[in-house]
mmCIF file of C-alpha atoms in Angstrom:
data_model
loop_
_atom_site.group_PDB
_atom_site.id
_atom_site.type_symbol
_atom_site.label_atom_id
_atom_site.label_comp_id
_atom_site.label_asym_id
_atom_site.label_seq_id
_atom_site.Cartn_x
_atom_site.Cartn_y
_atom_site.Cartn_z
ATOM 1 C CA MET A 1 -1.128 4.929 16.065
ATOM 2 C CA PRO A 2 -2.211 4.258 11.780
ATOM 3 C CA GLY A 3 -0.088 1.971 10.361
ATOM 4 C CA THR A 4 2.094 2.601 7.133
ATOM 5 C CA VAL A 5 2.132 0.469 4.717
ATOM 6 C CA LEU A 6 4.341 0.493 1.189
ATOM 7 C CA LEU A 7 3.610 -1.937 -1.254
ATOM 8 C CA LEU A 8 6.736 -1.949 -4.019
ATOM 9 C CA ALA A 9 6.191 -4.154 -7.472
ATOM 10 C CA ALA A 10 9.407 -3.348 -10.161
ATOM 11 C CA SER A 11 10.838 -5.364 -12.923
ATOM 12 C CA PRO A 12 12.504 -3.925 -16.336
ATOM 13 C CA LEU A 13 9.840 -3.668 -19.169
ATOM 14 C CA GLY A 14 12.235 -5.223 -21.509
ATOM 15 C CA ARG A 15 13.675 -8.555 -22.232
ATOM 16 C CA GLY A 16 15.494 -8.385 -19.069
ATOM 17 C CA ARG A 17 12.892 -9.416 -16.857
ATOM 18 C CA LEU A 18 13.148 -12.047 -14.341
ATOM 19 C CA VAL A 19 10.133 -11.935 -12.538
ATOM 20 C CA ASP A 20 6.398 -10.312 -13.414
ATOM 21 C CA ALA A 21 6.931 -8.276 -10.093
ATOM 22 C CA ALA A 22 3.581 -6.414 -10.261
ATOM 23 C CA SER A 23 1.231 -9.751 -10.936
ATOM 24 C CA VAL A 24 0.950 -9.782 -6.813
ATOM 25 C CA LEU A 25 -0.411 -6.192 -6.829
ATOM 26 C CA PRO A 26 -3.983 -7.265 -7.337
ATOM 27 C CA VAL A 27 -3.749 -9.944 -4.371
ATOM 28 C CA LEU A 28 -1.903 -7.773 -1.486
ATOM 29 C CA ALA A 29 -4.761 -4.832 -2.479
ATOM 30 C CA ALA A 30 -6.854 -7.426 -1.801
ATOM 31 C CA VAL A 31 -5.874 -7.529 1.462
ATOM 32 C CA PRO A 32 -7.513 -5.300 4.129
ATOM 33 C CA PRO A 33 -5.012 -2.454 4.818
ATOM 34 C CA ALA A 34 -5.118 -3.129 8.902
ATOM 35 C CA VAL A 35 -4.179 -6.906 8.292
ATOM 36 C CA LEU A 36 -1.475 -5.863 5.974
ATOM 37 C CA SER A 37 0.290 -3.485 8.465
ATOM 38 C CA GLY A 38 -0.676 -5.308 11.816
ATOM 39 C CA ALA A 39 -2.239 -1.818 13.284
ATOM 40 C CA ASP A 40 -5.677 -0.784 13.655
ATOM 41 C CA THR A 41 -5.730 1.356 10.533
ATOM 42 C CA ALA A 42 -3.153 1.723 7.943
ATOM 43 C CA ASN A 43 -2.341 4.073 4.813
ATOM 44 C CA VAL A 44 -1.325 1.973 1.762
ATOM 45 C CA VAL A 45 0.915 3.536 -1.009
ATOM 46 C CA GLU A 46 1.490 1.583 -3.973
ATOM 47 C CA LEU A 47 3.979 1.729 -6.695
ATOM 48 C CA ALA A 48 4.131 -0.484 -9.663
ATOM 49 C CA ASP A 49 6.547 -0.477 -12.141
ATOM 50 C CA PRO A 50 7.696 2.525 -11.333
ATOM 51 C CA LEU A 51 10.442 4.054 -13.416
ATOM 52 C CA GLU A 52 12.544 6.692 -11.833
ATOM 53 C CA PRO A 53 14.906 6.089 -8.485
ATOM 54 C CA GLN A 54 13.960 9.201 -7.392
ATOM 55 C CA ALA A 55 10.506 9.010 -7.212
ATOM 56 C CA VAL A 56 10.860 5.600 -5.334
ATOM 57 C CA LEU A 57 13.191 6.969 -3.600
ATOM 58 C CA THR A 58 10.568 10.171 -2.121
ATOM 59 C CA ARG A 59 7.881 7.619 -1.825
ATOM 60 C CA LEU A 60 10.051 5.679 0.928
ATOM 61 C CA ARG A 61 11.317 8.134 2.595
ATOM 62 C CA ALA A 62 7.777 9.316 3.211
ATOM 63 C CA ALA A 63 6.929 6.388 4.378
ATOM 64 C CA ALA A 64 9.927 6.086 6.496
ATOM 65 C CA ALA A 65 9.010 9.493 8.217
ATOM 66 C CA ALA A 66 5.292 8.596 9.052
ATOM 67 C CA PRO A 67 4.678 7.614 12.441
ATOM 68 C CA GLY A 68 3.286 4.460 14.127
ATOM 69 C CA PRO A 69 4.283 0.540 12.541
ATOM 70 C CA LEU A 70 5.747 0.736 8.722
ATOM 71 C CA THR A 71 5.688 -2.503 7.075
ATOM 72 C CA VAL A 72 7.348 -2.794 3.053
ATOM 73 C CA TYR A 73 6.448 -4.870 0.473
ATOM 74 C CA VAL A 74 9.128 -5.298 -2.214
ATOM 75 C CA THR A 75 8.736 -7.764 -4.945
ATOM 76 C CA GLY A 76 11.356 -7.200 -8.263
ATOM 77 C CA GLN A 77 14.526 -8.252 -9.701
ATOM 78 C CA LEU A 78 18.406 -7.397 -8.058
ATOM 79 C CA GLN A 79 21.375 -6.567 -10.493
ATOM 80 C CA LEU A 80 24.769 -5.482 -9.665
ATOM 81 C CA ASP A 81 26.329 -2.453 -11.096
ATOM 82 C CA ARG A 82 29.098 -2.592 -13.215
ATOM 83 C CA ARG A 83 31.132 0.012 -11.187
ATOM 84 C CA GLN A 84 30.633 -1.005 -7.577
ATOM 85 C CA ARG A 85 29.345 -4.004 -7.355
ATOM 86 C CA LEU A 86 26.116 -3.326 -5.638
ATOM 87 C CA PRO A 87 22.938 -4.863 -5.772
ATOM 88 C CA HIS A 88 20.226 -2.442 -6.972
ATOM 89 C CA LEU A 89 16.185 -2.915 -7.211
ATOM 90 C CA ALA A 90 16.010 -3.168 -10.909
ATOM 91 C CA LEU A 91 12.988 -0.580 -12.349
ATOM 92 C CA ALA A 92 11.026 -0.682 -15.567
ATOM 93 C CA ARG A 93 13.811 1.153 -17.535
ATOM 94 C CA THR A 94 16.486 -0.616 -16.034
ATOM 95 C CA THR A 95 19.023 -2.593 -18.082
ATOM 96 C CA ALA A 96 22.072 -4.300 -17.354
ATOM 97 C CA SER A 97 24.325 -0.931 -18.812
ATOM 98 C CA THR A 98 22.530 1.182 -16.990
ATOM 99 C CA VAL A 99 21.412 -0.288 -13.511
ATOM 100 C CA ARG A 100 23.710 2.453 -11.827
ATOM 101 C CA TYR A 101 21.363 5.246 -13.158
ATOM 102 C CA THR A 102 17.977 4.014 -13.782
ATOM 103 C CA GLY A 103 17.286 1.112 -10.514
ATOM 104 C CA LEU A 104 17.066 1.585 -6.826
ATOM 105 C CA PRO A 105 20.903 1.355 -4.644
ATOM 106 C CA TRP A 106 19.484 -1.221 -2.067
ATOM 107 C CA HIS A 107 21.147 0.597 0.396
ATOM 108 C CA TRP A 108 18.569 3.467 -0.039
ATOM 109 C CA PHE A 109 15.682 1.741 2.255
ATOM 110 C CA ARG A 110 18.838 0.971 4.820
ATOM 111 C CA GLU A 111 19.915 4.689 5.083
ATOM 112 C CA GLU A 112 16.102 6.107 5.299
ATOM 113 C CA LEU A 113 15.078 3.036 7.516
ATOM 114 C CA ARG A 114 18.369 3.597 9.926
ATOM 115 C CA LEU A 115 16.172 6.743 12.109
ATOM 116 C CA ARG A 116 13.109 5.255 12.419
ATOM 117 C CA PRO A 117 12.353 3.614 16.085
ATOM 118 C CA ALA A 118 14.066 -0.028 16.783
ATOM 119 C CA GLY A 119 11.045 -2.825 16.412
ATOM 120 C CA ALA A 120 8.992 -0.056 14.264
ATOM 121 C CA THR A 121 9.821 -1.638 10.965
ATOM 122 C CA THR A 122 8.983 -4.886 8.791
ATOM 123 C CA LEU A 123 10.115 -5.616 5.596
ATOM 124 C CA PHE A 124 8.598 -8.901 3.455
ATOM 125 C CA LEU A 125 10.632 -9.200 0.247
ATOM 126 C CA ASP A 126 10.359 -11.306 -2.300
ATOM 127 C CA LEU A 127 13.223 -11.245 -5.005
ATOM 128 C CA HIS A 128 14.396 -12.402 -7.849
ATOM 129 C CA ALA A 129 18.352 -12.424 -8.964
ATOM 130 C CA ASP A 130 20.450 -11.947 -11.780
ATOM 131 C CA PRO A 131 23.237 -14.522 -12.456
ATOM 132 C CA GLU A 132 25.799 -12.330 -11.630
ATOM 133 C CA THR A 133 24.057 -10.889 -8.763
ATOM 134 C CA TRP A 134 23.088 -14.580 -7.486
ATOM 135 C CA GLN A 135 26.836 -15.448 -7.674
ATOM 136 C CA ALA A 136 27.495 -12.407 -5.014
ATOM 137 C CA LEU A 137 24.892 -13.016 -2.626
ATOM 138 C CA GLY A 138 25.774 -16.809 -2.900
ATOM 139 C CA ALA A 139 29.235 -15.571 -1.044
ATOM 140 C CA ALA A 140 27.488 -14.148 1.464
ATOM 141 C CA ARG A 141 25.708 -16.889 2.822
ATOM 142 C CA PRO A 142 26.319 -17.296 6.720
ATOM 143 C CA PRO A 143 28.932 -17.102 8.261
ATOM 144 C CA GLY A 144 29.295 -14.642 6.027
ATOM 145 C CA PRO A 145 27.702 -10.668 6.198
ATOM 146 C CA LEU A 146 23.664 -10.887 6.131
ATOM 147 C CA PRO A 147 22.913 -10.150 2.626
ATOM 148 C CA LEU A 148 20.369 -7.061 1.430
ATOM 149 C CA ASP A 149 21.202 -5.058 5.060
ATOM 150 C CA CYS A 150 18.047 -3.075 5.586
ATOM 151 C CA GLY A 151 19.565 -1.726 9.207
ATOM 152 C CA PRO A 152 19.723 -3.747 12.425
ATOM 153 C CA ASP A 153 16.476 -2.033 13.911
ATOM 154 C CA ASN A 154 14.281 -3.462 11.361
ATOM 155 C CA ALA A 155 12.881 -6.719 10.666
ATOM 156 C CA VAL A 156 13.365 -8.902 7.746
ATOM 157 C CA TYR A 157 11.362 -11.871 6.119
ATOM 158 C CA GLY A 158 11.441 -13.314 2.741
ATOM 159 C CA ARG A 159 13.281 -15.103 0.036
ATOM 160 C CA VAL A 160 15.676 -14.296 -2.488
ATOM 161 C CA ALA A 161 15.359 -16.865 -5.736
ATOM 162 C CA PRO A 162 17.411 -18.142 -8.216
ATOM 163 C CA PRO A 163 16.977 -16.757 -11.597
ATOM 164 C CA PRO A 164 14.815 -18.285 -13.689
ATOM 165 C CA PRO A 165 15.142 -21.036 -16.702
ATOM 166 C CA ARG A 166 16.314 -18.847 -19.982
ATOM 167 C CA ARG A 167 13.802 -16.463 -21.307
ATOM 168 C CA GLY A 168 11.749 -17.720 -18.447
ATOM 169 C CA VAL A 169 9.600 -14.778 -16.729
ATOM 170 C CA ALA A 170 9.097 -16.352 -12.995
ATOM 171 C CA ALA A 171 6.015 -15.227 -10.506
ATOM 172 C CA PRO A 172 6.015 -14.264 -7.406
ATOM 173 C CA GLU A 173 5.008 -17.061 -5.367
ATOM 174 C CA TYR A 174 6.660 -16.228 -2.238
ATOM 175 C CA MET A 175 4.756 -12.864 -2.096
ATOM 176 C CA LYS A 176 1.843 -14.247 -3.145
ATOM 177 C CA ALA A 177 1.894 -16.782 -0.642
ATOM 178 C CA VAL A 178 1.824 -14.169 2.030
ATOM 179 C CA ALA A 179 -1.100 -12.547 0.211
ATOM 180 C CA THR A 180 -3.292 -15.547 -0.019
ATOM 181 C CA ILE A 181 -2.459 -16.057 3.920
ATOM 182 C CA LEU A 182 -3.310 -12.899 5.202
ATOM 183 C CA ARG A 183 -6.523 -12.347 2.942
ATOM 184 C CA SER A 184 -8.242 -14.713 5.626
ATOM 185 C CA GLY A 185 -8.479 -11.756 7.631
ATOM 186 C CA TRP A 186 -5.999 -12.740 10.452
ATOM 187 C CA ARG A 187 -2.680 -11.684 10.415
ATOM 188 C CA PRO A 188 -0.172 -14.173 11.719
ATOM 189 C CA PRO A 189 3.399 -13.448 13.957
ATOM 190 C CA ASP A 190 5.416 -12.221 11.347
ATOM 191 C CA GLU A 191 8.227 -15.244 11.507
ATOM 192 C CA GLU A 192 5.099 -17.593 11.458
ATOM 193 C CA LEU A 193 3.929 -15.577 8.531
ATOM 194 C CA HIS A 194 7.286 -15.889 6.743
ATOM 195 C CA GLN A 195 7.271 -19.719 7.781
ATOM 196 C CA GLN A 196 3.776 -20.315 6.265
ATOM 197 C CA ALA A 197 4.826 -18.486 2.899
ATOM 198 C CA LEU A 198 7.732 -20.525 2.695
ATOM 199 C CA THR A 199 6.216 -23.963 3.541
ATOM 200 C CA ARG A 200 3.272 -23.078 0.756
ATOM 201 C CA ILE A 201 6.269 -22.328 -2.305
ATOM 202 C CA ALA A 202 8.016 -25.186 -1.213
ATOM 203 C CA PRO A 203 6.931 -27.647 -4.186
ATOM 204 C CA GLU A 204 8.296 -25.203 -6.754
ATOM 205 C CA SER A 205 11.461 -24.062 -5.150
ATOM 206 C CA PRO A 206 13.088 -27.307 -3.220
ATOM 207 C CA GLY A 207 16.198 -25.842 -1.697
ATOM 208 C CA ALA A 208 16.635 -23.554 -4.250
ATOM 209 C CA ASP A 209 16.253 -20.567 -2.366
ATOM 210 C CA LEU A 210 18.078 -17.821 -0.396
ATOM 211 C CA PRO A 211 15.748 -17.563 3.105
ATOM 212 C CA LEU A 212 16.152 -14.242 4.675
ATOM 213 C CA ALA A 213 15.071 -14.148 8.051
ATOM 214 C CA ARG A 214 15.809 -11.682 11.075
ATOM 215 C CA SER A 215 13.203 -10.487 13.801
ATOM 216 C CA GLY A 216 14.190 -6.888 14.661
ATOM 217 C CA PRO A 217 14.599 -5.959 18.800
ATOM 218 C CA ALA A 218 10.900 -5.816 20.335
ATOM 219 C CA PRO A 219 9.274 -2.297 20.149
ATOM 220 C CA GLY A 220 10.542 -0.014 23.201
ATOM 221 C CA ASP A 221 13.987 -1.855 24.267
ATOM 222 C CA PRO A 222 15.781 0.125 26.113
ATOM 223 C CA HIS A 223 19.029 -1.069 24.316
ATOM 224 C CA ALA A 224 17.809 -0.674 20.857
ATOM 225 C CA ALA A 225 16.595 2.707 22.005
ATOM 226 C CA VAL A 226 20.144 4.072 23.087
ATOM 227 C CA THR A 227 21.621 2.577 19.757
ATOM 228 C CA ALA A 228 19.288 4.311 18.062
ATOM 229 C CA ALA A 229 19.613 7.690 19.621
ATOM 230 C CA VAL A 230 23.849 7.168 19.328
ATOM 231 C CA ARG A 231 23.563 6.863 15.518
ATOM 232 C CA SER A 232 21.329 9.503 15.178
ATOM 233 C CA GLY A 233 23.513 12.021 17.417
ATOM 234 C CA ARG A 234 21.278 12.320 20.078
ATOM 235 C CA HIS A 235 23.630 11.676 22.776
ATOM 236 C CA ALA A 236 22.270 13.836 25.594
ATOM 237 C CA ASP A 237 19.181 11.396 25.015
ATOM 238 C CA ALA A 238 21.630 8.219 24.849
ATOM 239 C CA ALA A 239 23.046 9.382 28.361
ATOM 240 C CA ALA A 240 19.498 9.397 29.768
ATOM 241 C CA LEU A 241 17.853 6.188 28.211
ATOM 242 C CA ALA A 242 21.292 4.554 29.565
ATOM 243 C CA ALA A 243 20.416 6.012 33.342
ATOM 244 C CA ARG A 244 16.995 5.428 33.163
ATOM 245 C CA GLY A 245 17.673 1.769 32.116
#
């Protein structure tokens, strides 16, 4: 079954830019779609510095509805909205005062991916946080809740980097390392790919980053399938799966 790949690179266009997110897209685009996905064939959707959160939501929703494995590569910067203190992915028009309206709420990822089959979705994240968001994420380090929740049935790998020096614009080194490894034409297992990328960028970020690594359930895991059926309200299916297990 063909896979789906969503490449999302987003950061503000003005003075609030912390990372040149879109600079990684040419490197990712040079990787064969099948290698990006880990499937025999794949459809690739690319979003570079999108302007509107609803436009991103539409693409994310379409990708989540596609059958087969889904791999999402997200590069960008995180900011908190001032009212609810929720993390958002900053988009091209995002400013500190307009995050709530111009950024992509992070929980939209969780909501759009929650009905996908267990073990069928993997996210690779390379994110830079502004000072306020970095402080909030620091409070969520273990044993606190996992930061940037993408749902229990999805694998998440990557890193969140602290703010760059004042007036500096960082490079998405983690995602570039992932893309460079994949350009060899061979895709290692996700955990190994993640560790290789962290090793490559270690000299530039010695111990400063917040690593993200959580493997999802194996595809076809009966316990995960029962849980997913209950969450989506398919109680008869859940009972049948439980009896079969």
